[in-house]
Tab-separated table of C-alpha atoms in Angstrom:
chain	number	residue	atom	x	y	z
J	1269	MET	CA	74.692	72.484	8.397
J	1270	PRO	CA	76.076	69.921	10.917
J	1271	ILE	CA	73.595	68.216	13.240
J	1272	SER	CA	74.209	68.987	16.905
J	1273	ARG	CA	74.813	66.241	19.453
J	1274	LEU	CA	71.648	67.346	21.272
J	1275	THR	CA	69.579	66.816	18.135
J	1276	VAL	CA	71.083	63.377	17.571
J	1277	LEU	CA	70.390	62.444	21.173
J	1278	PHE	CA	66.788	63.654	20.917
J	1279	LEU	CA	66.196	61.622	17.756
J	1280	LEU	CA	67.746	58.551	19.321
J	1281	VAL	CA	65.624	58.800	22.450
J	1282	SER	CA	62.466	59.407	20.397
J	1283	THR	CA	63.187	56.359	18.256
J	1284	LEU	CA	63.746	54.219	21.330
J	1285	ILE	CA	60.513	55.421	22.916
J	1286	LEU	CA	58.491	54.816	19.759
J	1287	GLY	CA	60.074	51.410	19.339
J	1288	SER	CA	59.277	50.547	22.928
J	1289	CYS	CA	55.648	51.664	22.545
J	1290	SER	CA	55.302	49.745	19.324
J	1291	SER	CA	56.778	46.561	20.745
J	1292	GLY	CA	54.537	46.898	23.818
J	1293	TYR	CA	51.478	47.191	21.612
J	1294	GLN	CA	52.556	44.174	19.559
J	1295	ARG	CA	52.927	42.148	22.759
J	1296	LEU	CA	49.411	43.180	23.764
J	1297	LEU	CA	48.033	41.977	20.441
J	1298	LYS	CA	49.560	38.550	21.051
J	1299	SER	CA	48.651	38.450	24.740
J	1300	THR	CA	46.049	36.016	26.057
J	1301	ASP	CA	45.555	38.053	29.234
J	1302	VAL	CA	42.035	39.390	28.696
J	1303	ASN	CA	42.097	41.760	31.683
J	1304	LYS	CA	45.415	43.309	30.721
J	1305	LYS	CA	44.334	43.652	27.121
J	1306	TYR	CA	41.026	45.271	28.107
J	1307	GLU	CA	42.697	47.779	30.429
J	1308	ALA	CA	45.147	48.721	27.671
J	1309	ALA	CA	42.317	49.123	25.132
J	1310	VAL	CA	40.463	51.500	27.460
J	1311	LYS	CA	43.660	53.517	28.043
J	1312	TYR	CA	44.264	53.816	24.312
J	1313	TYR	CA	40.622	54.846	23.856
J	1314	ASP	CA	40.828	57.514	26.558
J	1315	LYS	CA	43.989	58.907	24.954
J	1316	GLY	CA	42.253	59.129	21.576
J	1317	ASP	CA	44.297	56.348	19.944
J	1318	PHE	CA	41.223	54.811	18.339
J	1319	PHE	CA	43.099	52.608	15.909
J	1320	ARG	CA	44.930	50.665	18.615
J	1321	ALA	CA	41.938	50.669	20.922
J	1322	GLY	CA	39.718	49.349	18.149
J	1323	THR	CA	42.159	46.612	17.149
J	1324	LEU	CA	42.416	45.352	20.716
J	1325	LEU	CA	38.667	45.577	21.322
J	1326	GLU	CA	37.881	43.650	18.158
J	1327	ASP	CA	39.954	40.768	19.519
J	1328	LEU	CA	38.460	41.093	22.981
J	1329	ILE	CA	34.727	41.263	22.269
J	1330	PRO	CA	34.247	37.501	21.672
J	1331	LEU	CA	36.250	36.793	24.831
J	1332	LEU	CA	34.199	39.181	26.990
J	1333	LYS	CA	30.806	37.598	26.371
J	1334	GLY	CA	28.950	37.235	29.641
J	1335	ARG	CA	31.264	39.610	31.473
J	1336	PRO	CA	30.302	43.107	32.716
J	1337	GLU	CA	32.987	44.695	30.513
J	1338	ALA	CA	31.336	43.405	27.335
J	1339	GLU	CA	28.812	46.242	27.160
J	1340	LYS	CA	31.374	49.039	27.350
J	1341	ALA	CA	33.741	47.164	25.045
J	1342	GLN	CA	31.116	46.902	22.304
J	1343	PHE	CA	30.140	50.572	22.600
J	1344	TYR	CA	33.770	51.675	22.556
J	1345	PHE	CA	34.506	49.444	19.576
J	1346	ALA	CA	31.621	50.927	17.596
J	1347	ASN	CA	32.842	54.391	18.500
J	1348	THR	CA	36.428	53.674	17.425
J	1349	ASN	CA	35.063	53.003	13.941
J	1350	TYR	CA	33.043	56.209	14.058
J	1351	LYS	CA	36.059	58.243	15.193
J	1352	GLN	CA	38.088	56.796	12.315
J	1353	ARG	CA	35.280	57.744	9.869
J	1354	ASN	CA	34.447	54.150	9.050
J	1355	TYR	CA	30.783	55.124	8.955
J	1356	VAL	CA	29.401	51.976	7.336
J	1357	LEU	CA	31.020	49.892	10.067
J	1358	SER	CA	30.116	52.260	12.889
J	1359	ALA	CA	26.460	52.299	11.769
J	1360	PHE	CA	26.446	48.500	11.787
J	1361	TYR	CA	28.113	48.164	15.199
J	1362	PHE	CA	26.026	50.869	16.889
J	1363	LYS	CA	22.859	49.167	15.617
J	1364	SER	CA	24.165	45.833	16.874
J	1365	PHE	CA	24.882	47.432	20.250
J	1366	THR	CA	21.379	48.921	20.673
J	1367	ASP	CA	19.816	45.608	19.658
J	1368	THR	CA	21.924	43.782	22.240
J	1369	TYR	CA	21.757	46.375	25.035
J	1370	PRO	CA	18.502	48.348	24.567
J	1371	ASN	CA	18.514	49.493	28.211
J	1372	SER	CA	22.191	50.375	28.399
J	1373	GLU	CA	23.371	53.734	29.733
J	1374	TYR	CA	24.997	54.088	26.292
J	1375	ALA	CA	21.854	53.153	24.335
J	1376	GLU	CA	20.708	56.707	23.581
J	1377	GLU	CA	24.125	57.856	22.403
J	1378	ALA	CA	24.604	54.664	20.394
J	1379	SER	CA	21.236	55.165	18.700
J	1380	PHE	CA	22.158	58.764	17.904
J	1381	LEU	CA	25.580	57.799	16.544
J	1382	HIS	CA	23.999	55.063	14.443
J	1383	ALA	CA	21.797	57.717	12.821
J	1384	LYS	CA	24.693	60.137	12.487
J	1385	SER	CA	26.889	57.465	10.887
J	1386	LEU	CA	24.219	56.907	8.245
J	1387	PHE	CA	23.872	60.666	7.830
J	1388	LEU	CA	27.604	61.086	7.264
J	1389	ASP	CA	27.607	58.171	4.812
J	1390	SER	CA	24.799	59.711	2.752
J	1391	PRO	CA	26.081	60.452	-0.791
J	1392	GLY	CA	25.720	63.596	-2.866
J	1393	TYR	CA	22.239	64.291	-4.278
J	1394	GLU	CA	23.298	63.263	-7.787
J	1395	LEU	CA	23.834	59.644	-6.636
J	1396	ASP	CA	21.413	56.949	-5.512
J	1397	GLN	CA	19.665	58.084	-2.315
J	1398	THR	CA	18.892	54.709	-0.712
J	1399	ASN	CA	21.349	55.459	2.109
J	1400	THR	CA	19.807	58.889	2.618
J	1401	ILE	CA	16.365	57.356	3.064
J	1402	SER	CA	17.799	54.829	5.551
J	1403	ALA	CA	19.400	57.693	7.476
J	1404	LEU	CA	16.106	59.596	7.617
J	1405	GLU	CA	14.290	56.518	8.889
J	1406	SER	CA	16.929	56.033	11.580
J	1407	ILE	CA	16.727	59.695	12.584
J	1408	GLN	CA	12.939	59.535	12.875
J	1409	ASP	CA	13.200	56.365	14.933
J	1410	PHE	CA	15.648	58.110	17.271
J	1411	LEU	CA	13.392	61.171	17.660
J	1412	ASN	CA	10.388	58.965	18.374
J	1413	ARG	CA	12.296	57.042	21.014
J	1414	TYR	CA	14.168	59.929	22.638
J	1415	ALA	CA	11.867	62.931	22.256
J	1416	ASP	CA	13.713	64.962	24.914
J	1417	SER	CA	17.234	63.913	24.006
J	1418	LYS	CA	20.175	66.276	24.329
J	1419	PHE	CA	20.926	65.268	20.723
J	1420	LYS	CA	17.491	66.371	19.491
J	1421	ALA	CA	18.523	69.685	17.891
J	1422	GLU	CA	21.476	68.158	16.036
J	1423	THR	CA	19.342	65.237	14.886
J	1424	GLU	CA	16.636	67.558	13.556
J	1425	ASN	CA	19.277	69.562	11.685
J	1426	MET	CA	20.558	66.358	10.099
J	1427	SER	CA	17.014	65.462	9.065
J	1428	GLN	CA	16.498	68.863	7.431
J	1429	GLU	CA	19.763	68.570	5.525
J	1430	LEU	CA	18.854	65.125	4.230
J	1431	GLN	CA	15.374	66.304	3.242
J	1432	LYS	CA	16.940	69.104	1.221
J	1433	LYS	CA	19.167	66.557	-0.490
J	1434	LEU	CA	16.149	64.456	-1.496
J	1435	GLU	CA	14.386	67.609	-2.656
J	1436	ASN	CA	17.386	68.562	-4.777
J	1437	LYS	CA	17.532	65.040	-6.191
J	1438	ALA	CA	13.826	65.088	-7.074
J	1439	PHE	CA	14.073	68.443	-8.819
J	1440	GLU	CA	17.197	67.565	-10.791
J	1441	SER	CA	15.652	64.257	-11.878
J	1442	ALA	CA	12.523	66.077	-13.105
J	1443	ARG	CA	14.572	68.762	-14.819
J	1444	LEU	CA	16.615	66.090	-16.599
J	1445	TYR	CA	13.468	64.917	-18.418
J	1446	TYR	CA	12.927	68.521	-19.493
J	1447	GLN	CA	16.515	68.905	-20.681
J	1448	LEU	CA	16.258	65.677	-22.675
J	1449	ARG	CA	12.974	66.972	-24.185
J	1450	TYR	CA	10.959	64.084	-22.815
J	1451	ASN	CA	8.167	66.587	-22.358
J	1452	GLN	CA	5.363	64.295	-21.216
J	1453	ALA	CA	7.608	62.681	-18.605
J	1454	ALA	CA	8.846	66.124	-17.554
J	1455	VAL	CA	5.291	67.359	-16.961
J	1456	VAL	CA	4.509	64.333	-14.792
J	1457	ALA	CA	7.776	64.542	-12.825
J	1458	LEU	CA	7.537	68.306	-12.275
J	1459	THR	CA	3.906	68.008	-11.187
J	1460	ASN	CA	4.866	65.314	-8.685
J	1461	PHE	CA	7.710	67.497	-7.453
J	1462	GLN	CA	5.358	70.432	-6.858
J	1463	LEU	CA	2.947	68.226	-4.934
J	1464	GLN	CA	5.692	66.717	-2.784
J	1465	TYR	CA	7.655	69.927	-2.155
J	1466	PRO	CA	5.194	72.858	-2.361
J	1467	ALA	CA	7.469	75.158	-0.311
J	1468	SER	CA	10.675	74.242	-2.156
J	1469	ALA	CA	13.255	76.802	-3.169
J	1470	PHE	CA	12.871	75.273	-6.652
J	1471	ALA	CA	9.079	75.678	-6.708
J	1472	GLU	CA	8.974	78.667	-9.078
J	1473	GLN	CA	11.475	77.138	-11.466
J	1474	ALA	CA	9.573	73.847	-11.421
J	1475	ALA	CA	6.298	75.631	-12.223
J	1476	PHE	CA	7.835	77.464	-15.183
J	1477	LEU	CA	9.528	74.331	-16.531
J	1478	ARG	CA	6.250	72.432	-16.234
J	1479	LEU	CA	4.479	75.117	-18.265
J	1480	THR	CA	7.260	75.075	-20.866
J	1481	ALA	CA	7.251	71.260	-21.109
J	1482	GLN	CA	3.450	71.167	-21.425
J	1483	TYR	CA	3.535	73.824	-24.157
J	1484	ALA	CA	6.243	71.923	-26.071
J	1485	TRP	CA	4.312	68.655	-25.637
J	1486	ALA	CA	1.180	70.276	-27.060
J	1487	GLN	CA	3.114	71.587	-30.062
J	1488	GLU	CA	4.624	68.205	-30.897
J	1489	SER	CA	1.377	66.232	-30.397
J	1490	ILE	CA	-0.829	64.889	-33.152
J	1491	GLU	CA	-3.602	67.307	-34.117
J	1492	SER	CA	-6.362	65.357	-32.352
J	1493	LYS	CA	-4.528	65.794	-29.034
J	1494	GLN	CA	-3.285	69.349	-29.405
J	1495	ARG	CA	-6.368	71.257	-28.266
J	1496	GLU	CA	-6.643	69.522	-24.871
J	1497	ARG	CA	-2.888	69.889	-24.308
J	1498	PHE	CA	-2.894	73.587	-25.177
J	1499	LEU	CA	-5.813	73.976	-22.760
J	1500	GLU	CA	-3.606	72.423	-20.067
J	1501	SER	CA	-0.845	74.874	-21.012
J	1502	VAL	CA	-3.279	77.727	-20.366
J	1503	ASN	CA	-4.184	76.141	-17.021
J	1504	PHE	CA	-0.507	75.866	-16.033
J	1505	TYR	CA	0.036	79.492	-17.076
J	1506	GLN	CA	-2.792	80.693	-14.840
J	1507	GLN	CA	-1.364	78.741	-11.898
J	1508	PHE	CA	2.099	80.148	-12.601
J	1509	ILE	CA	1.135	83.818	-12.717
J	1510	ASP	CA	-1.130	83.451	-9.679
J	1511	ALA	CA	1.719	82.014	-7.635
J	1512	TYR	CA	4.576	84.126	-9.068
J	1513	PRO	CA	3.199	87.459	-10.360
J	1514	LYS	CA	6.658	89.065	-10.278
J	1515	SER	CA	8.598	86.215	-11.875
J	1516	LYS	CA	11.424	87.072	-14.257
J	1517	ASN	CA	9.870	84.529	-16.640
J	1518	LEU	CA	6.520	86.323	-17.000
J	1519	LYS	CA	7.228	87.499	-20.566
J	1520	ALA	CA	8.122	83.979	-21.757
J	1521	ALA	CA	5.086	82.565	-19.962
J	1522	GLN	CA	2.831	85.204	-21.555
J	1523	ASP	CA	4.155	84.354	-25.022
J	1524	MET	CA	3.339	80.652	-24.494
J	1525	TYR	CA	-0.101	81.589	-23.218
J	1526	ASP	CA	-0.843	83.776	-26.252
J	1527	VAL	CA	0.172	81.070	-28.725
J	1528	SER	CA	-1.781	78.437	-26.773
J	1529	GLN	CA	-4.923	80.591	-26.847
J	1530	ALA	CA	-4.551	81.145	-30.575
J	1531	GLU	CA	-4.104	77.410	-31.203
J	1532	ILE	CA	-7.159	76.557	-29.075
J	1533	VAL	CA	-9.291	78.914	-31.164
J	1534	LYS	CA	-7.894	77.518	-34.399
J	1535	LEU	CA	-8.162	73.854	-33.539
J	1536	LYS	CA	-11.505	72.109	-33.642
J	1537	ALA	CA	-12.387	69.679	-30.914
J	1538	VAL	CA	-12.026	66.161	-32.284
J	1539	PRO	CA	-12.801	62.723	-30.825
J	1540	THR	CA	-10.067	61.439	-28.515
J	1541	ALA	CA	-7.429	59.491	-30.389
J	1542	ALA	CA	-4.540	57.412	-29.254
J	1543	SER	CA	-1.855	59.410	-27.436
J	1544	ASN	CA	1.168	60.527	-29.386
């Protein structure tokens, strides 16, 4: 299908306009006129062209030291990184901004966006959670400093989401010991999980896995240690049925309890020996 003259003309004009804009931007990058460069950066920022705004502002910030424009330039530059999803950089530059301008009109928003940048950079629960902990600390610091902030509700939601991620991480780490049949370690990890997250959505599952791991640990122990470990199995069973009387795992728990009781009766108490 032949291309119409109107289409050709439109493409030609568009190319010329784009070329003109591009060449104008390149001239700005090379310009030594700080005022002109700053005005252009703000215009690009206001239009949502955060790449060009950020590139110009990065060049300008050292040149604006001591000038009134420096404060806005640094906040805008941090935000251009945030808008481009460069969250590691935006977290760094927002923190730098609040350290430099703690009383700025932008300080509250910068502190919030610092926390949000860390929140958005937090990895999935299966990975190392160092960044998640840093995000939570930043969020708490923000809430302590700006108790009545307009960002309070969003910040609290971010905190809850990160807490759930840590909870998920803690449970999966404890369950991994169980899956690998490291029963003693599983009992310790699942007990710690229950203490740290008593209202967790995983609480029932953790309680049942702890009982199962304790029962398996008792079975595999040397005879001198079995009686005390079966007694602990009975204790975990009582805690489980008290907390979850309608659990789908009641039958399995009852079976472990019955065997544990039988073993306790059969085994004679012996002097404590070295752990197996």
